[in-house]
Coordinates of C-alpha atoms in Angstrom, one line a residue:
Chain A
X105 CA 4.6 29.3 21.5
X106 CA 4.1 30.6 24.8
X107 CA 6.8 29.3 27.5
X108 CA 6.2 26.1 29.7
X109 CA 8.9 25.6 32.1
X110 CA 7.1 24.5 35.6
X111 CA 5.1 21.2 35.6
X112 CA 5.5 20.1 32.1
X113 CA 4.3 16.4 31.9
X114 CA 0.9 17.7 33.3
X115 CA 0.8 20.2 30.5
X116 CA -1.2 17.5 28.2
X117 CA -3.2 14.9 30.3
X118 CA -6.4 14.7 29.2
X119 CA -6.1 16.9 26.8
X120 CA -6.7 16.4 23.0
X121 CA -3.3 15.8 21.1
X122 CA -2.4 15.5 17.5
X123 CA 0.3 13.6 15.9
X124 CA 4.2 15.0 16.0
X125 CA 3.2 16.6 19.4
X126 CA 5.5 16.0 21.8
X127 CA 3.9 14.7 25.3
X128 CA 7.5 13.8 27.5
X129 CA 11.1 14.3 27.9
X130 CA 12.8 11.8 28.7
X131 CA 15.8 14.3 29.5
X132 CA 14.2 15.4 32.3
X133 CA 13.1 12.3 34.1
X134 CA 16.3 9.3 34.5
X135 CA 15.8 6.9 36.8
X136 CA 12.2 5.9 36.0
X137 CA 10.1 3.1 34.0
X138 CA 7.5 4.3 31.9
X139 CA 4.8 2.4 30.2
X140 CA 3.7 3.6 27.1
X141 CA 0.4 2.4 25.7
X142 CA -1.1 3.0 22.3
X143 CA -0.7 6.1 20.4
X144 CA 2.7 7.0 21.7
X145 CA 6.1 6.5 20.4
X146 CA 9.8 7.0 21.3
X147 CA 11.8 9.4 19.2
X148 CA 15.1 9.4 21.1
X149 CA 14.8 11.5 24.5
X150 CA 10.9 12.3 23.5
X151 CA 7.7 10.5 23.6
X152 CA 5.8 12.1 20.9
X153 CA 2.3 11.0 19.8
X154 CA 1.2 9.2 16.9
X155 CA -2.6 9.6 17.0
X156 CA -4.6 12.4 17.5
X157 CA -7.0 11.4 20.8
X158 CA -7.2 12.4 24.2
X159 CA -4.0 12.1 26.3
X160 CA -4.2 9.9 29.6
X161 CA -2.0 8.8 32.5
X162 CA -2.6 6.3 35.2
X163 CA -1.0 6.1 38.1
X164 CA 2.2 4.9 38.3
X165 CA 3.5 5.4 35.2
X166 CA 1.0 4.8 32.3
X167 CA 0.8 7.0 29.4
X168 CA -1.7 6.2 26.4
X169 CA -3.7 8.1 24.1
X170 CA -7.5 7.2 24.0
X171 CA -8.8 7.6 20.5
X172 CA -11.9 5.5 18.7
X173 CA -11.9 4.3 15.7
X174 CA -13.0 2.0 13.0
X175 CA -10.3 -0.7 12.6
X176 CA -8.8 -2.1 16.1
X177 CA -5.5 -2.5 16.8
X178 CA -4.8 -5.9 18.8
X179 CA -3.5 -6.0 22.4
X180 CA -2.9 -9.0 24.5
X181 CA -5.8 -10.3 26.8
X182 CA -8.6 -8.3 24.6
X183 CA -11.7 -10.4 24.0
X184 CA -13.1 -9.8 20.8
X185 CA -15.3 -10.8 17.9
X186 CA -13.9 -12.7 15.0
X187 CA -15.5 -13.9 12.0
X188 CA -13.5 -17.2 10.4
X189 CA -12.4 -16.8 7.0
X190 CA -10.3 -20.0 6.8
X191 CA -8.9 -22.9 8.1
X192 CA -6.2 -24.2 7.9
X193 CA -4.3 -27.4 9.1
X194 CA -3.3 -26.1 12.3
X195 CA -4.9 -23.1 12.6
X196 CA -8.4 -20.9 11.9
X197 CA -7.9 -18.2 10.3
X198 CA -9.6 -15.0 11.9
X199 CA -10.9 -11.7 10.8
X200 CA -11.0 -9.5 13.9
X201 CA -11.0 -6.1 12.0
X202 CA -7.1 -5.5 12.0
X203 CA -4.5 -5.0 10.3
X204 CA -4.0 -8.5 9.9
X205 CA -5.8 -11.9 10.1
X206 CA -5.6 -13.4 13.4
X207 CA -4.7 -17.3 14.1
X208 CA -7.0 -19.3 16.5
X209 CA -5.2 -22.8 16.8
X210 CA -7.3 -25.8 16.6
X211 CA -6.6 -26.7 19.7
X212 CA -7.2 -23.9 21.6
X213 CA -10.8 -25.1 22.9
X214 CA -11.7 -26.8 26.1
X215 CA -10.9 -30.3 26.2
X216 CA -9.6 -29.8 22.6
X217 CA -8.0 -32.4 21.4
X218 CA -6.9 -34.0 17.8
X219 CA -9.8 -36.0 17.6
X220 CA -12.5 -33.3 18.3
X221 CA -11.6 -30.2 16.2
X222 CA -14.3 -28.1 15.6
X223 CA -15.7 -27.6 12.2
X224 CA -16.4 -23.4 11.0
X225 CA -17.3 -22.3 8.0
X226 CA -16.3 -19.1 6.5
X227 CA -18.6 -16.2 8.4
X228 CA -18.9 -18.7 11.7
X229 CA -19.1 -15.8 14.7
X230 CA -16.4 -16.7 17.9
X231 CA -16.0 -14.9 20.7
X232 CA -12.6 -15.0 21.6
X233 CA -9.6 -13.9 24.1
X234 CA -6.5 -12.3 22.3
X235 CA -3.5 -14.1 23.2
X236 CA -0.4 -13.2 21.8
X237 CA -0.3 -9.6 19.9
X238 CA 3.2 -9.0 18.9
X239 CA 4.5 -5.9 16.0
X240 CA 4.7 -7.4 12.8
X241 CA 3.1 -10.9 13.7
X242 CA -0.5 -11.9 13.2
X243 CA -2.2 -12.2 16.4
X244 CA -3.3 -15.5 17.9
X245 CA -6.5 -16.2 19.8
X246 CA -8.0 -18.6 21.9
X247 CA -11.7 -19.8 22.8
X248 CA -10.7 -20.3 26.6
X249 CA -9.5 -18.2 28.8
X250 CA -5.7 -18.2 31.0
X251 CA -7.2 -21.6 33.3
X252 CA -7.9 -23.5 29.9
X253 CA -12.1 -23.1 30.9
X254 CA -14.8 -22.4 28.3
X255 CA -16.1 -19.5 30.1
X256 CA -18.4 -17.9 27.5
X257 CA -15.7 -18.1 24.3
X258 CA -16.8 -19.9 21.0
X259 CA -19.2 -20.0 18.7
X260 CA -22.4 -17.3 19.0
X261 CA -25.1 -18.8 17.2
X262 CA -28.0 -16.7 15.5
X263 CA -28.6 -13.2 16.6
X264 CA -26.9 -10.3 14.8
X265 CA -24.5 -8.7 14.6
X266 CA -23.3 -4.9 14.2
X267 CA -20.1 -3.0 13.5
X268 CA -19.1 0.7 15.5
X269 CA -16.2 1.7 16.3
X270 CA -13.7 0.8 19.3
X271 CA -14.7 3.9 21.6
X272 CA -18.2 2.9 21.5
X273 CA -17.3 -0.6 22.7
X274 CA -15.2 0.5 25.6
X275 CA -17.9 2.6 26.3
X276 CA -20.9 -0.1 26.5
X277 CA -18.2 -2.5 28.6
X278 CA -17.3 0.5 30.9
X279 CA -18.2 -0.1 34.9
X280 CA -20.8 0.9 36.1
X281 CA -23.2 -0.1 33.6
X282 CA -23.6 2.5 30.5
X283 CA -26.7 4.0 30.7
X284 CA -28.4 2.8 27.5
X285 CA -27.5 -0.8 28.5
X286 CA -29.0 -0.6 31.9
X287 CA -32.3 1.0 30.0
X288 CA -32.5 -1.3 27.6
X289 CA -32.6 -4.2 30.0
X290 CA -35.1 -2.8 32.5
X291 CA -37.6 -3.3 29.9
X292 CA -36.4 -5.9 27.4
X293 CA -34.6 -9.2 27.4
X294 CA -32.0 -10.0 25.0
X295 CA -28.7 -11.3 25.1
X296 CA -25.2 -9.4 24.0
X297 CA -21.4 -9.9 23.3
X298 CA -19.4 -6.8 22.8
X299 CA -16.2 -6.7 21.2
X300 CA -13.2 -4.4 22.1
X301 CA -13.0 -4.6 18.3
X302 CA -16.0 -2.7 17.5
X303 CA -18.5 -5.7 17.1
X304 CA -21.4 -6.0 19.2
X305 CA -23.6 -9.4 18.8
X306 CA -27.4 -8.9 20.0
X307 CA -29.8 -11.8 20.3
X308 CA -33.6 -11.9 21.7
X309 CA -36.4 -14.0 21.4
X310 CA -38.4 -11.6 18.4
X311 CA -36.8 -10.0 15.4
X312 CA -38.4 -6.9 17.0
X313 CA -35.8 -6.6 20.1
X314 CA -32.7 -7.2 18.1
X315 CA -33.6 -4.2 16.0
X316 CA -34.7 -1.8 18.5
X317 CA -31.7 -2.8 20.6
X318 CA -29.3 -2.4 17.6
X319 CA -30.7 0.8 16.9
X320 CA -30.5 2.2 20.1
X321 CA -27.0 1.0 20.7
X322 CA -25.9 2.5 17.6
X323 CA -27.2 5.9 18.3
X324 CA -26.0 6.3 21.7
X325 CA -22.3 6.9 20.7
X326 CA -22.2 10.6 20.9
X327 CA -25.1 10.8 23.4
X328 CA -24.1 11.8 27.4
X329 CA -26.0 9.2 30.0
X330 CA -29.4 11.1 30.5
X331 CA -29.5 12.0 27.0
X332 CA -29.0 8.1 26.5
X333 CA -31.9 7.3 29.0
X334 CA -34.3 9.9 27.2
X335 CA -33.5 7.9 23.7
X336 CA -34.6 5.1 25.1
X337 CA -37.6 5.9 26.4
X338 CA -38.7 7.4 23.4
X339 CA -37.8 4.2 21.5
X340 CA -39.7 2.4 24.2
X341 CA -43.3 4.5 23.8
X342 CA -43.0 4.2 19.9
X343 CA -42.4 0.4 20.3
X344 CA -45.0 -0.2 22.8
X345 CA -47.6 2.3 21.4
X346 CA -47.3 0.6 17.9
X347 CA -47.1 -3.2 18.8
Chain B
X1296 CA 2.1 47.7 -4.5
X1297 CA -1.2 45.5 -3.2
X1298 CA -3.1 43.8 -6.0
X1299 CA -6.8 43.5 -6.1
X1300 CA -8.2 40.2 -6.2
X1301 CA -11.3 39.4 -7.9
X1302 CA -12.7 38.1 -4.2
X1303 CA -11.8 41.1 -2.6
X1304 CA -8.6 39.1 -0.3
X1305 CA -5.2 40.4 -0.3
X1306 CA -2.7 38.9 -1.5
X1307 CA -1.6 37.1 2.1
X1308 CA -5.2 36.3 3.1
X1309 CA -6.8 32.5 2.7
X1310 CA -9.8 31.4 1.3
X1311 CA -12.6 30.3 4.5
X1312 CA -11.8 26.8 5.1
X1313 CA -13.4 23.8 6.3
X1314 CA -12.8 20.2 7.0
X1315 CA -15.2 17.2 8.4
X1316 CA -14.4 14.3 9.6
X1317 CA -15.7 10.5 9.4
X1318 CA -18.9 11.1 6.9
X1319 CA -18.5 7.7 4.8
X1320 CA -19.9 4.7 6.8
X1321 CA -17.7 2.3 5.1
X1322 CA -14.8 4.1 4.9
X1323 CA -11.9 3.6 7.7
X1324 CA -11.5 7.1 7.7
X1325 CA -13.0 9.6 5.7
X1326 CA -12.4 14.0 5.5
X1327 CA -13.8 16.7 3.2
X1328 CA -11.7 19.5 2.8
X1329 CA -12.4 23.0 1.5
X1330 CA -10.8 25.8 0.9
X1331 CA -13.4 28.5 -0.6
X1332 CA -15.1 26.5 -3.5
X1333 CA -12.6 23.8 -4.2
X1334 CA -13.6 20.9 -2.4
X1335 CA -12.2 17.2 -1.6
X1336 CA -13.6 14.6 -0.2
X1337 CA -10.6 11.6 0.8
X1338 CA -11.6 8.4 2.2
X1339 CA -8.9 5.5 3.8
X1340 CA -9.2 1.8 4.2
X1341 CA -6.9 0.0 5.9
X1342 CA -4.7 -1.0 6.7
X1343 CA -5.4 -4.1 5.1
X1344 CA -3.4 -7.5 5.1
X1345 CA -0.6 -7.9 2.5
X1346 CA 1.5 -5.6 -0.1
X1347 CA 1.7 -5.8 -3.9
X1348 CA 4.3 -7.4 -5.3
X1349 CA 7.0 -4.5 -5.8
X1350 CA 6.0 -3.0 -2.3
X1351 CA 8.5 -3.7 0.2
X1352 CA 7.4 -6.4 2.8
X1353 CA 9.2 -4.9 5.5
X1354 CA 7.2 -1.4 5.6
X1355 CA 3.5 -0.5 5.3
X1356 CA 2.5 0.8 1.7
X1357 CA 0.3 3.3 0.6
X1358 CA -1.7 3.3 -2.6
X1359 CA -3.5 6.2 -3.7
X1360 CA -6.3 6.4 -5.9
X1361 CA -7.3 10.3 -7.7
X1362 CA -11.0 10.6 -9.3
X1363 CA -11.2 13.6 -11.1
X1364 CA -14.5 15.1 -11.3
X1365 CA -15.3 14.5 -14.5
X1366 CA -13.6 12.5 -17.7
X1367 CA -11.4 9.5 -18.0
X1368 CA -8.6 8.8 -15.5
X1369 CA -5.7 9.9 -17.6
X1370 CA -1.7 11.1 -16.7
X1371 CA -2.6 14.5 -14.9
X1372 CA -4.1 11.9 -12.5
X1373 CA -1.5 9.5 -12.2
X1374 CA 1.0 12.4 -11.6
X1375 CA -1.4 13.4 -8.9
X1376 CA -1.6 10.1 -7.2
X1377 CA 2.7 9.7 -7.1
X1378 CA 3.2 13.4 -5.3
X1379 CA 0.3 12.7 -3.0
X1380 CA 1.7 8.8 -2.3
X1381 CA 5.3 10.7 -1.7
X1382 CA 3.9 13.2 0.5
X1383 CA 2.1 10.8 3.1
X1384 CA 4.5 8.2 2.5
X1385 CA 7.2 10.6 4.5
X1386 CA 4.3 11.5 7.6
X1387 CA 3.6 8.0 7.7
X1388 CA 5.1 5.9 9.8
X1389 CA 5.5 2.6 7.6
X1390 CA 7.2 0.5 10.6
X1391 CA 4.3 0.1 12.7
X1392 CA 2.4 -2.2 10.5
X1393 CA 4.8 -4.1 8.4
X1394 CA 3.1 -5.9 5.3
X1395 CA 0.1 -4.4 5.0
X1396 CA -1.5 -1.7 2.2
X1397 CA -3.3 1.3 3.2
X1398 CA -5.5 2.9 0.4
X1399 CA -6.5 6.3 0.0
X1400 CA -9.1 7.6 -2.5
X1401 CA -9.2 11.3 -3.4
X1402 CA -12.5 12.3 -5.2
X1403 CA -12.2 15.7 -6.3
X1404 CA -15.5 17.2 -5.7
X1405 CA -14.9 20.7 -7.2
X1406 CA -11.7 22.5 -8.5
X1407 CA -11.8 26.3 -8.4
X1408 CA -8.0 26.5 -8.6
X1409 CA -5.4 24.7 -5.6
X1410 CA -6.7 21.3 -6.7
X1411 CA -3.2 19.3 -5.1
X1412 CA -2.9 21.3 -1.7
X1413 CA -6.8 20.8 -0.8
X1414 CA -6.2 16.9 -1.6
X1415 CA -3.1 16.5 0.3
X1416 CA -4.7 18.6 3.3
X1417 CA -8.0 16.2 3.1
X1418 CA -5.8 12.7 2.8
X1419 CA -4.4 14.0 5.8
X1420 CA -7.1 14.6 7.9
X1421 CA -8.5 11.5 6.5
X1422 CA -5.6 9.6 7.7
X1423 CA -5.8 11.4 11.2
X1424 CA -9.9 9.4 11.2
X1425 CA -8.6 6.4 10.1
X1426 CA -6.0 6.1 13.3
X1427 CA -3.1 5.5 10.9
X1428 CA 0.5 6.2 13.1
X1429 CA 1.7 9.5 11.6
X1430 CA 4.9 11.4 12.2
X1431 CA 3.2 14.7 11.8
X1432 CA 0.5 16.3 10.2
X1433 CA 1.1 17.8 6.8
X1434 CA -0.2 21.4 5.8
X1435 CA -0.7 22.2 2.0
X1436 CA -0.3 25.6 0.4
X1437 CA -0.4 26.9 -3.5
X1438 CA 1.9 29.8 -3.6
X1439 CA 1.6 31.8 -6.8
X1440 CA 3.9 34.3 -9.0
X1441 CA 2.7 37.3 -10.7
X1442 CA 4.9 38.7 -13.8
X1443 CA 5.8 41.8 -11.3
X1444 CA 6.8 39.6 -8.8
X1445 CA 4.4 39.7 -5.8
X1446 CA 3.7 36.2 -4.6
X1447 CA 0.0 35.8 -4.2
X1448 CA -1.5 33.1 -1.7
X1449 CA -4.2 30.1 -2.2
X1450 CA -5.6 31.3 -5.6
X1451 CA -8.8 30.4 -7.2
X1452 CA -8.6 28.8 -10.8
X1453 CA -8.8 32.2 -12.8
X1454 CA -6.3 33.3 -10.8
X1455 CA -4.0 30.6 -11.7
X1456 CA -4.1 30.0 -15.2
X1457 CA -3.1 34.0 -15.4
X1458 CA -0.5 34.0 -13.0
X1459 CA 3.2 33.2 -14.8
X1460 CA 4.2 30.4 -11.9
X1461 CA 3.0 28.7 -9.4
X1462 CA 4.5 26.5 -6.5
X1463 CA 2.4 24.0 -4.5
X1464 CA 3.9 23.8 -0.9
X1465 CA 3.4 21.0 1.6
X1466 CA 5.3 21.4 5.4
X1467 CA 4.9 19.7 8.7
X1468 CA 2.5 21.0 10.9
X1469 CA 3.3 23.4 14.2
X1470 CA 3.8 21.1 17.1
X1471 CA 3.0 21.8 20.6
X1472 CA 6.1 20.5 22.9
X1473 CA 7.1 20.1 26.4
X1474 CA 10.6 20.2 25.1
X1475 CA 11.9 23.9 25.9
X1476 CA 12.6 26.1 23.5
X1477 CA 15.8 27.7 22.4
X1478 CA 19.3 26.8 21.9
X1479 CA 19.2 23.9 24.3
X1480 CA 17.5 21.6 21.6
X1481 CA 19.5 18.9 19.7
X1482 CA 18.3 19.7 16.4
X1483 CA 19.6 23.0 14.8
X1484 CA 16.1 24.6 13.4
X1485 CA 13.0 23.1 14.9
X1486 CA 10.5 20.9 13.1
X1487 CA 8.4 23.7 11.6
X1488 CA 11.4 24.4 9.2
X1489 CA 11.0 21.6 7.2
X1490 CA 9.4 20.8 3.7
X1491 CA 7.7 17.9 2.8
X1492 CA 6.8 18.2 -0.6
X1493 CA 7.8 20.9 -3.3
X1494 CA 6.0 21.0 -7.1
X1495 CA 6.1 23.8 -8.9
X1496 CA 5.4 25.0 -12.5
X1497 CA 6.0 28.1 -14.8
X1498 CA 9.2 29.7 -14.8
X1499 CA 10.2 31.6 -11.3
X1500 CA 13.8 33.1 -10.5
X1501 CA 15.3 31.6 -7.2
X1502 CA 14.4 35.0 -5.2
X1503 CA 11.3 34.2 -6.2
X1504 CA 11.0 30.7 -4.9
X1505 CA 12.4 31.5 -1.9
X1506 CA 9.8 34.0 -1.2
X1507 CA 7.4 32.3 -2.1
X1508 CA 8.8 29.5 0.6
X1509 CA 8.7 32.2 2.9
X1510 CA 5.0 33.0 2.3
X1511 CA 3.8 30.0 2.2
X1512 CA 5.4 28.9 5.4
X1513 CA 3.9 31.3 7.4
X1514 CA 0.1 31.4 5.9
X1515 CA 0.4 27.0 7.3
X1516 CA 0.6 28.4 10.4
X1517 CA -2.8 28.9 10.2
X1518 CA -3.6 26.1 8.5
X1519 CA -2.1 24.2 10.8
X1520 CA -3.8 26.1 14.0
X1521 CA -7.0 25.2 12.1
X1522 CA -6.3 21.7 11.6
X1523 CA -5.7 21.7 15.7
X1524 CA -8.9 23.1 16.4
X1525 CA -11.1 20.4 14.0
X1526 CA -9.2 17.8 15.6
X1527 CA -10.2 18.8 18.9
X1528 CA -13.6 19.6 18.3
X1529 CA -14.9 16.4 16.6
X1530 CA -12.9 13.6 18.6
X1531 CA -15.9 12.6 21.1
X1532 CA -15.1 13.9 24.6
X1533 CA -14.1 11.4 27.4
X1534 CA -16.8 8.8 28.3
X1535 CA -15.8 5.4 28.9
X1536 CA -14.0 4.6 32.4
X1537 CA -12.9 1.7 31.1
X1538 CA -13.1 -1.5 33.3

């Protein structure tokens, strides 16, 4: 291996890592907090990396690697979409696509009280905040948000709904809009939810919308922004030439 | 004295290899590996809430499932599964998700001789899709013995069943590190010294072995410089700014 000795945590940033690499040491640098994010452990005096992604840092002191894939891996204040698979006395039992099932308590709705709990059947679709996402513990949820307000969580009724993986999500939620998002809604009207888990709920007024929208949406994950744009228009002319 | 191999290699040289990544849709994780014309195709679900009853709550388990080509699963399979369950049982890191199962299906495809090493080096790479936490990667290699006593690399299954032993050699993958190199490290030999997983049959003297250790160490090398360069070309390059 060739010899690194001047500016060695910059050796890696944004660059694609694999597991057992070994990103910081911790030798070298006393004296300072450093926040570790996913995809990164510490072995004694090194931070070595656990999942093969991209490495990133943000200013101060963030390291994380970015990586997408299929499952999700739960963090505090990520909203997401859960599908109920049980309920219990106190709590719903959640399937948000991790390792574990998640607990939404019964409670946790606006103006929720004992007398009011909501009623969900096995496949209901919530939308819903992440609250506590501790090692070893399932994650709990909640259908409001930090002031206690509705804002948008609960219960998304009809539409469909999709599963990709969690890079494509960050993607479509990125700022500024992602390209095939903005396309799609220059020309159509439709409603969506996106997951940080990798589900993505579309709704529209024909059958013919959610699919075209699904479609596209689907496709654009390995697509750059004008090749994203150019997809859509050609899913536009076939639509509009055939209907 | 070099020995003439029915392919034309040398006795050192590989067979062309080539892995994908993430071709099942419902798989968590899925990788076909081949190394000339023996080819595996592993997929990975999980991980998935809850153990089996013997597993230890406390850890992450991994269950491995072999499906031979053709015929009924019998005990050439099940001693299949336990090396390749002890093998990614010590690159996994089983504290990260306690209480859950990870599964991992190998479907041999076609065996033309290094069945095991091709499976272990697809599970791998499989588990690298999935986003499981790993220690390291793992790098399989089938070392073989001929009666004069040259030790011939990655044979093909004609070359096997005449060969008087064989070893099948699994070792952690090169890592690139920030840490510097040389006698300032803590550890006495550096990671790449290690063995993972060791099965061998026939009869072989200890010289042998140990040459065959030697061999075989140096052709993962390669492996593992290949495995680094799949990695990095298939993860999708850097999109999202996240919000």
């Amino acid at each position: 291996m060739d010899d690194r000795s001047l500016n060695l945590t910059t050796s890696f940033i944004d660059q694609i890592v694999v597991p057992g690499d070994v990103v910081l040491d911790l030798s070298s640098m006393s004296n300072q907090t450093i926040k570790l994010g996913g995809g990164l452990r510490q072995d004694c005096d090194t931070i070595s990396v656990m999942k093969a992604g991209k490495l990133k840092f943000s200013k101060p002191n963030k390291y994380w690697v970015e990586s997408s894939q299929k499952r999700y891996v739960p963090c505090v204040e990520d909203t997401i979409l859960g599908t109920v698979v049980d309920s219990k006395a106190d709590n719903f039992l959640v399937d948000i696509k991790g390792p574990t099932l998640a607990f939404l308590p019964v409670l946790a709705f606006e103006g929720g009280t004992r007398r009011n709990i909501p009623k969900y059947e096995a496949g209901t679709l919530l939308y819903v905040r992440v609250v506590k996402a501790n090692a070893g513990m399932n994650p709990e949820l909640s259908c409001t948000d930090a002031s206690g307000k509705a804002a948008e969580f609960g219960v998304l009724k009809d539409g469909y709904m999709f599963e990709t993986s969690t890079g494509l999500s960050r993607m479509l939620l990125s700022s500024p809009t992602c390209p095939v998002l903005e396309a799609l809604g220059k020309k159509l009207s439709f409603e969506i939810a996106i997951g940080l888990n990798g589900r993505v709920w579309v709704n529209a007024a024909s059958p013919s919308t959610v699919i075209l929208v699904s479609n596209a949406i689907m496709n654009s994950e390995s697509l750059s922004g004008v090749q994203q744009r150019i997809m859509v228009e050609k899913l536009m002319q076939k639509f509009q030439s055939s209907s | 004295m070099e020995v003439d191999r029915v392919d034309g290699r040398t006795r050192n040289q590989l067979r062309p290899l080539a892995c994908s990544r993430n071709l099942l849709n419902r798989a968590h994780g899925s990788a076909r590996w081949s190394q000339g014309d023996t080819i595996v195709l592993a997929a990975v679900y999980g991980p998935k809430a809850g153990t089996r009853k013997n597993e230890n709550p406390e850890k992450a388990s991994i269950e491995v499932i072999w499906k031979p080509k053709t015929g009924q699963i019998g005990k050439p399979e099940k001693e299949y599964e336990m090396i390749l369950k002890r093998t990614l049982q010590s690159i996994c890191l089983l504290t990260v998700y306690p209480n859950t199962t990870t599964s991992i299906i190998v479907q041999v495809v076609n065996d033309d001789g290094s069945l095991l090493p091709c499976a272990i080096n697809a599970a791998c790479a499989a588990l690298v899709d999935a986003g499981i936490p790993l220690k390291h990667l793992s790098v399989a290699i089938c070392c073989c013995l001929e009666e004069n006593g040259t030790v011939v690399l990655d044979p093909t299954k004609l070359e096997e069943q005449k060969m008087q032993a064989f070893a099948y050699l699994v070792f952690p993958n090169s890592v690139l590190s920030v840490l510097p190199q040389g006698p300032s490290s803590v550890e006495s030999e550096p990671l790449e010294h290690g063995i993972i997983t060791s099965v061998t049959h026939g009869v072989m003297s200890v010289d042998d072995y140990l040459h065959c250790l030697e061999r075989g160490r140096s052709a993962s090398a390669k492996i593992s410089d290949f495995l680094r360069r799949s990695l990095q070309s298939q993860l999708p390059s850097d999109r999202s700014k996240a919000a």
